[in-house]
XYZ file of C-alpha atoms in Angstrom:
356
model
C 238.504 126.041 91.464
C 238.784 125.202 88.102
C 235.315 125.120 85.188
C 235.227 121.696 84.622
C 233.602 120.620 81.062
C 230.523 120.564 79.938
C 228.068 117.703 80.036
C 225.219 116.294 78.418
C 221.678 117.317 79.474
C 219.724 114.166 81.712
C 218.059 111.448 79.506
C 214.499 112.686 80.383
C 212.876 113.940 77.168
C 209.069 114.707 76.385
C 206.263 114.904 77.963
C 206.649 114.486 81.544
C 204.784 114.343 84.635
C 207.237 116.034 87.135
C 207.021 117.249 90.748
C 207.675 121.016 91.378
C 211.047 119.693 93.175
C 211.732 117.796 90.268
C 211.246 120.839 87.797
C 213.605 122.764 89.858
C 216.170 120.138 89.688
C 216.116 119.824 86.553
C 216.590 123.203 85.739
C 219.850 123.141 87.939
C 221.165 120.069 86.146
C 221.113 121.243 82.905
C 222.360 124.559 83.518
C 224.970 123.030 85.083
C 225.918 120.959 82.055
C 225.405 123.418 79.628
C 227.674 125.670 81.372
C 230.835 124.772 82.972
C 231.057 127.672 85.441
C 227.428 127.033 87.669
C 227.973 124.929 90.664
C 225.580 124.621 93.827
C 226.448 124.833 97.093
C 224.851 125.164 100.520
C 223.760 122.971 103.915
C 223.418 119.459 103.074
C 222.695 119.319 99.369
C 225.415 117.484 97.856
C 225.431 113.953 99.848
C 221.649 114.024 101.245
C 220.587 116.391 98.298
C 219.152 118.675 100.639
C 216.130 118.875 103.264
C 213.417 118.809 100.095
C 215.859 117.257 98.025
C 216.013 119.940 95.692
C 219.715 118.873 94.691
C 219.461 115.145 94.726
C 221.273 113.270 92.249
C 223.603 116.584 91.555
C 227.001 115.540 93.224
C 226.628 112.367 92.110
C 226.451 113.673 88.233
C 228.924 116.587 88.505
C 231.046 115.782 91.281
C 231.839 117.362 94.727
C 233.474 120.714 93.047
C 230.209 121.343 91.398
C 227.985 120.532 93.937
C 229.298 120.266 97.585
C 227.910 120.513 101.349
C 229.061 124.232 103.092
C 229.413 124.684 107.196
C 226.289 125.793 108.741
C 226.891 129.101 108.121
C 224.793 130.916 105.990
C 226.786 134.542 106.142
C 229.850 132.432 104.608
C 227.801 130.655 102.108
C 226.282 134.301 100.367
C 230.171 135.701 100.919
C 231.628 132.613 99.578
C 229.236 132.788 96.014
C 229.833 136.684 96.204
C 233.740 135.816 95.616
C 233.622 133.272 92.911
C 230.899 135.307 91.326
C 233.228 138.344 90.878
C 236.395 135.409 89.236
C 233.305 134.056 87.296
C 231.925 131.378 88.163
C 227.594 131.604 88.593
C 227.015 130.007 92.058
C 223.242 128.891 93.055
C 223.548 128.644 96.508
C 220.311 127.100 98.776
C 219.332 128.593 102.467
C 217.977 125.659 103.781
C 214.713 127.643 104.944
C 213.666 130.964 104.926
C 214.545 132.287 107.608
C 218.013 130.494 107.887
C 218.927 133.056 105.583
C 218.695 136.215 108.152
C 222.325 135.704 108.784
C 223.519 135.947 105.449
C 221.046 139.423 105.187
C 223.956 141.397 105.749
C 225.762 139.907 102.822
C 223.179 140.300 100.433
C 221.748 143.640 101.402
C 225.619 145.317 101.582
C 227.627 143.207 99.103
C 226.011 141.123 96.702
C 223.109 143.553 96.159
C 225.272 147.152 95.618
C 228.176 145.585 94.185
C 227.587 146.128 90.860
C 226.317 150.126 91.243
C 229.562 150.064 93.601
C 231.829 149.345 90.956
C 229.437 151.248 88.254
C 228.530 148.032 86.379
C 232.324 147.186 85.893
C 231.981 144.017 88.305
C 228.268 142.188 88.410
C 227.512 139.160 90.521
C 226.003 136.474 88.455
C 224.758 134.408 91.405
C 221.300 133.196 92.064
C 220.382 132.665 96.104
C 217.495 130.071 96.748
C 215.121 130.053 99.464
C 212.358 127.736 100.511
C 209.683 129.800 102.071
C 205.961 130.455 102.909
C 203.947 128.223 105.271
C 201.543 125.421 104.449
C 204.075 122.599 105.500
C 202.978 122.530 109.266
C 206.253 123.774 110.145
C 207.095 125.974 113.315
C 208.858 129.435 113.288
C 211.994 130.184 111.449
C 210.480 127.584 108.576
C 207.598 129.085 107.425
C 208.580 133.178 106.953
C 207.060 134.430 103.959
C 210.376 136.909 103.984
C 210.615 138.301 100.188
C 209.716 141.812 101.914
C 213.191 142.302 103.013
C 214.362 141.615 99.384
C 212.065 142.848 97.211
C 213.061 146.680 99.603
C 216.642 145.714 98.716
C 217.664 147.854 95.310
C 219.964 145.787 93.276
C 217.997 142.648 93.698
C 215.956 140.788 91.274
C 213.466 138.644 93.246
C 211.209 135.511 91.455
C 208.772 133.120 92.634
C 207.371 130.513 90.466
C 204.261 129.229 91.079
C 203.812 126.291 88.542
C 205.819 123.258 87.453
C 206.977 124.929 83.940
C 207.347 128.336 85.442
C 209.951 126.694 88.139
C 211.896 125.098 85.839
C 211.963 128.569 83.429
C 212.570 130.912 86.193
C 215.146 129.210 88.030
C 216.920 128.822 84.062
C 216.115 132.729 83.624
C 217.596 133.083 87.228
C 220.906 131.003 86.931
C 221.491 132.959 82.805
C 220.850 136.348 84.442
C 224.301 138.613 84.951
C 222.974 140.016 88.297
C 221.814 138.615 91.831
C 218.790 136.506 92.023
C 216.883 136.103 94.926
C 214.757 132.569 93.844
C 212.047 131.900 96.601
C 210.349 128.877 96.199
C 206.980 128.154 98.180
C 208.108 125.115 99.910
C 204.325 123.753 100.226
C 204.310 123.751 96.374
C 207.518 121.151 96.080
C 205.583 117.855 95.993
C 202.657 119.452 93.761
C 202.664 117.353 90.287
C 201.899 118.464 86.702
C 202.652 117.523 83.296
C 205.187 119.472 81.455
C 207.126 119.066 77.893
C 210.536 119.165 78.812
C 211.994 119.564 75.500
C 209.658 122.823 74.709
C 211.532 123.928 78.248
C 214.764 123.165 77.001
C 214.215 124.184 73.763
C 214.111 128.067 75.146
C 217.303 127.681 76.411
C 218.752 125.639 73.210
C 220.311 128.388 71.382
C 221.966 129.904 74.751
C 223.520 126.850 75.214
C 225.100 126.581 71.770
C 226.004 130.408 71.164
C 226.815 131.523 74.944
C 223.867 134.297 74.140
C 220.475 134.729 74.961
C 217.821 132.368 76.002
C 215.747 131.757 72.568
C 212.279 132.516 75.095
C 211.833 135.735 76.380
C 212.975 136.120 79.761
C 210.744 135.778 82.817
C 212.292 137.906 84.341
C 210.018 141.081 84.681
C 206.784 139.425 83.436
C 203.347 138.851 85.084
C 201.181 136.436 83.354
C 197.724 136.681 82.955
C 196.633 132.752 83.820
C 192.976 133.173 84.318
C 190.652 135.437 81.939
C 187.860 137.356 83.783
C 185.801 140.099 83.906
C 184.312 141.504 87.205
C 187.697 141.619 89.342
C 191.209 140.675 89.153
C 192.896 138.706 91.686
C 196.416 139.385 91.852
C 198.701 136.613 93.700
C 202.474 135.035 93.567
C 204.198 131.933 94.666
C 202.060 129.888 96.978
C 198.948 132.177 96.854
C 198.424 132.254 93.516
C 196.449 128.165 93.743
C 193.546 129.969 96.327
C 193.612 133.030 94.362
C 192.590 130.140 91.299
C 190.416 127.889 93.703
C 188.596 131.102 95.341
C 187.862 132.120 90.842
C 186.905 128.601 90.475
C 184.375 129.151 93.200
C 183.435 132.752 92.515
C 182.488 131.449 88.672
C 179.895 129.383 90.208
C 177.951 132.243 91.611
C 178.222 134.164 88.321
C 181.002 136.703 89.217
C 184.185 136.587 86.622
C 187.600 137.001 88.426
C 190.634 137.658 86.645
C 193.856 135.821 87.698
C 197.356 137.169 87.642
C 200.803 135.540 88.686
C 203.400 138.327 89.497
C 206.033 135.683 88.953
C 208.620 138.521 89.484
C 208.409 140.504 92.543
C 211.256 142.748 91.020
C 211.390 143.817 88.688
C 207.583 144.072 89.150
C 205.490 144.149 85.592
C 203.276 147.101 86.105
C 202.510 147.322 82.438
C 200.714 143.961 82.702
C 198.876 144.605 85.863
C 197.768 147.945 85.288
C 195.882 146.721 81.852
C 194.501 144.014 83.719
C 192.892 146.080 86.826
C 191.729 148.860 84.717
C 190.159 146.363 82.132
C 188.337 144.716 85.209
C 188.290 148.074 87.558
C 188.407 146.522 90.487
C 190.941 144.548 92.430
C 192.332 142.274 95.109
C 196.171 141.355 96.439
C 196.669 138.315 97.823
C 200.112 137.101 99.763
C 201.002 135.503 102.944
C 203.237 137.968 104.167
C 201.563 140.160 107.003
C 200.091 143.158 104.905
C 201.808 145.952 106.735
C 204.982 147.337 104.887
C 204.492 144.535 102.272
C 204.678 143.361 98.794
C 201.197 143.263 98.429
C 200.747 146.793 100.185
C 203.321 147.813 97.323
C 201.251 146.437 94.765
C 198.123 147.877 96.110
C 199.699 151.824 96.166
C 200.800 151.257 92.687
C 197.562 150.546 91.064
C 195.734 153.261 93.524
C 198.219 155.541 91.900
C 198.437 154.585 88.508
C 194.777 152.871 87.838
C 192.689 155.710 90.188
C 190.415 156.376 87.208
C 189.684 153.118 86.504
C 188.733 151.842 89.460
C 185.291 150.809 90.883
C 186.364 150.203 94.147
C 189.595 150.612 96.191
C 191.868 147.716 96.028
C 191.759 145.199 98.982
C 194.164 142.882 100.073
C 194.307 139.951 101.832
C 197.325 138.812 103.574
C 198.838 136.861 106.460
C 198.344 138.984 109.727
C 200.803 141.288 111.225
C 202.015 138.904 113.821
C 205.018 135.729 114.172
C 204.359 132.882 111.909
C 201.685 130.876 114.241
C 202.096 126.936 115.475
C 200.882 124.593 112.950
C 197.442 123.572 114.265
C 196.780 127.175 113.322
C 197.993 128.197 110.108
C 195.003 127.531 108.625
C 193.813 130.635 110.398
C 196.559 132.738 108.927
C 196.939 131.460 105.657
C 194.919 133.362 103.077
C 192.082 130.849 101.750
C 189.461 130.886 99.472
C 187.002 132.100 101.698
C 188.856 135.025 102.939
C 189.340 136.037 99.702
C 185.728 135.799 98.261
C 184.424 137.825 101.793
C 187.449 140.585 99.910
C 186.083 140.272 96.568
C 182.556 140.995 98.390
C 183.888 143.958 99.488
C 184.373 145.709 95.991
C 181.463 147.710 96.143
C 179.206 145.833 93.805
C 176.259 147.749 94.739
C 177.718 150.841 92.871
C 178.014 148.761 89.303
């Protein structure tokens, strides 16, 4: 396959009021017509556009050798993008759900992840692999894993989850520019959420990448936690689809008088301890919330760290509270296994207020 040329960017401009879906789109599209050499392939999104439509509009703009339908077969898909990675081309390949991507585990954990320390940096995979997961969709098993565990334990991955309408536009950019594996989940319940952006402030991060071939003019994402709620009694630390009831359970919280701190992760790995520490021992006490059961987890990862790091600081051992330790339940009862806003305030009870 040949790079075909570039193209110019879509004619949306300004201020926008775009869909999460929409955001990450966009971000495909005009990476793909800045640069020649990122195409996006996968089950069903180049005709249909995919299941959440995530690719609509794509093969009709860049054609089918920029944006084409695979087998079902997600093993060849990951092996596939591994290949043109290493003759350069930057793949974004999409795993229709979350757990349709357990077959192409092998690929990623033994390939795409160790290639680069295999070769000792003389052959890097610039490839970004997409998944749709996390409940809240009503959907059975196999479409609702919260699975970034087995990636975020994989070294050689970098793993990002938005949780905003700018932030999945600028991670999935960050993701798609980076020079090593992505692993891009994206909380599926979030797609259809709506928010008002400026896409030419967006764009204008990436405006001096697209002209020079170098850096993106923003500071990457990649790496950085963002502080999106100032408090201070407790911090709430969340990612992807928990971080809006780690924001409505604050919301809630500041009408009884108690101050909670809100942090987005953003990036799973590599995970921003710098910012997270500051905020926990600034606060002194903290909770992790996720979907994922707890045991083995990101969030049980998170918690060690700041028991480790932050011991001095703190007021109160750090809680978390998770999905529970069992298979993704039928949808009339997610709502039991879902962290809400309640469990989380009974948590932030918990933080031994009667010692302040």
């Amino acid at each position: 396959m040949t790079a075909a040329p570039a193209l110019a960017p879509l004619e949306i401009s300004g201020r926008q009021e775009l869909t999460f879906a929409k955001a990450l789109n966009l971000a495909m599209a005009d990476a793909m017509a800045e640069d020649p050499t990122v195409l996006v392939f996968g089950e069903d999104v180049g005709t249909l556009g995919g299941v959440f439509r995530i690719t609509d509009g794509l093969k009709q703009r860049f054609g089918e050798e920029r944006c084409f339908d695979t087998p079902l077969a997600e093993s060849g898909i990951v092996g596939m993008a591994t290949g043109m990675a290493i003759n350069g081309m930057r793949p974004v390949v999409e795993m229709q759900f979350d757990a349709f991507a357990y077959p192409a585990f092998e690929q990623i954990a033994s390939h795409v992840a160790k290639m680069g320390n295999r070769t000792r940096g003389r052959v890097r995979l610039p490839l970004v692999i997409r998944i749709p997961y996390a409940g809240g969709i009503g959907g059975v098993e196999h479409h609702c894993d919260s699975s970034e565990g087995y990636y975020v334990q994989t070294p050689g991955l970098t793993v990002l989850t938005p949780s905003t309408i700018s932030d999945a536009y600028i991670l999935l950019r960050d993701a798609i520019a980076s020079p090593d594996p992505v692993v891009f989940m994206e909380p599926k319940k979030l797609y259809f959420s709506k928010g008002s952006v400026d896409v030419d402030e967006l764009r204008a991060r990436y405006a001096s990448a697209a002209r020079t071939g170098g850096a993106a003019a923003g500071p990457s994402t990649i790496g950085q936690a963002a502080v999106i709620r100032a408090g201070t009694d407790a911090t709430l630390i969340a990612y992807g689809p928990s971080v809006a009831p780690a924001l409505a359970a604050a919301e809630t919280a500041a009408t009884e008088g108690r101050s909670l701190q809100v942090i987005d992760v953003r990036s799973l790995v590599p995970y921003d301890e710098a910012t997270i520490d500051a905020a926990v021992r600034a606060t002194g006490r903290a909770v992790v919330i996720a979907e994922a059961p707890g045991f083995a987890s990101m969030a049980a990862e998170i918690a060690a760290g700041i028991q480790e790091r932050c011991f001095h600081s703190l007021a109160a051992p750090v809680l978390r509270v998770t999905g529970f330790d069992v298979p993704y339940p039928a949808p009339k009862l997610e709502h039991y296994y879902l962290p809400g806003v309640d469990r989380i305030l009974d948590a932030v009870d918990r933080l031994q207020w009667e010692q302040s």
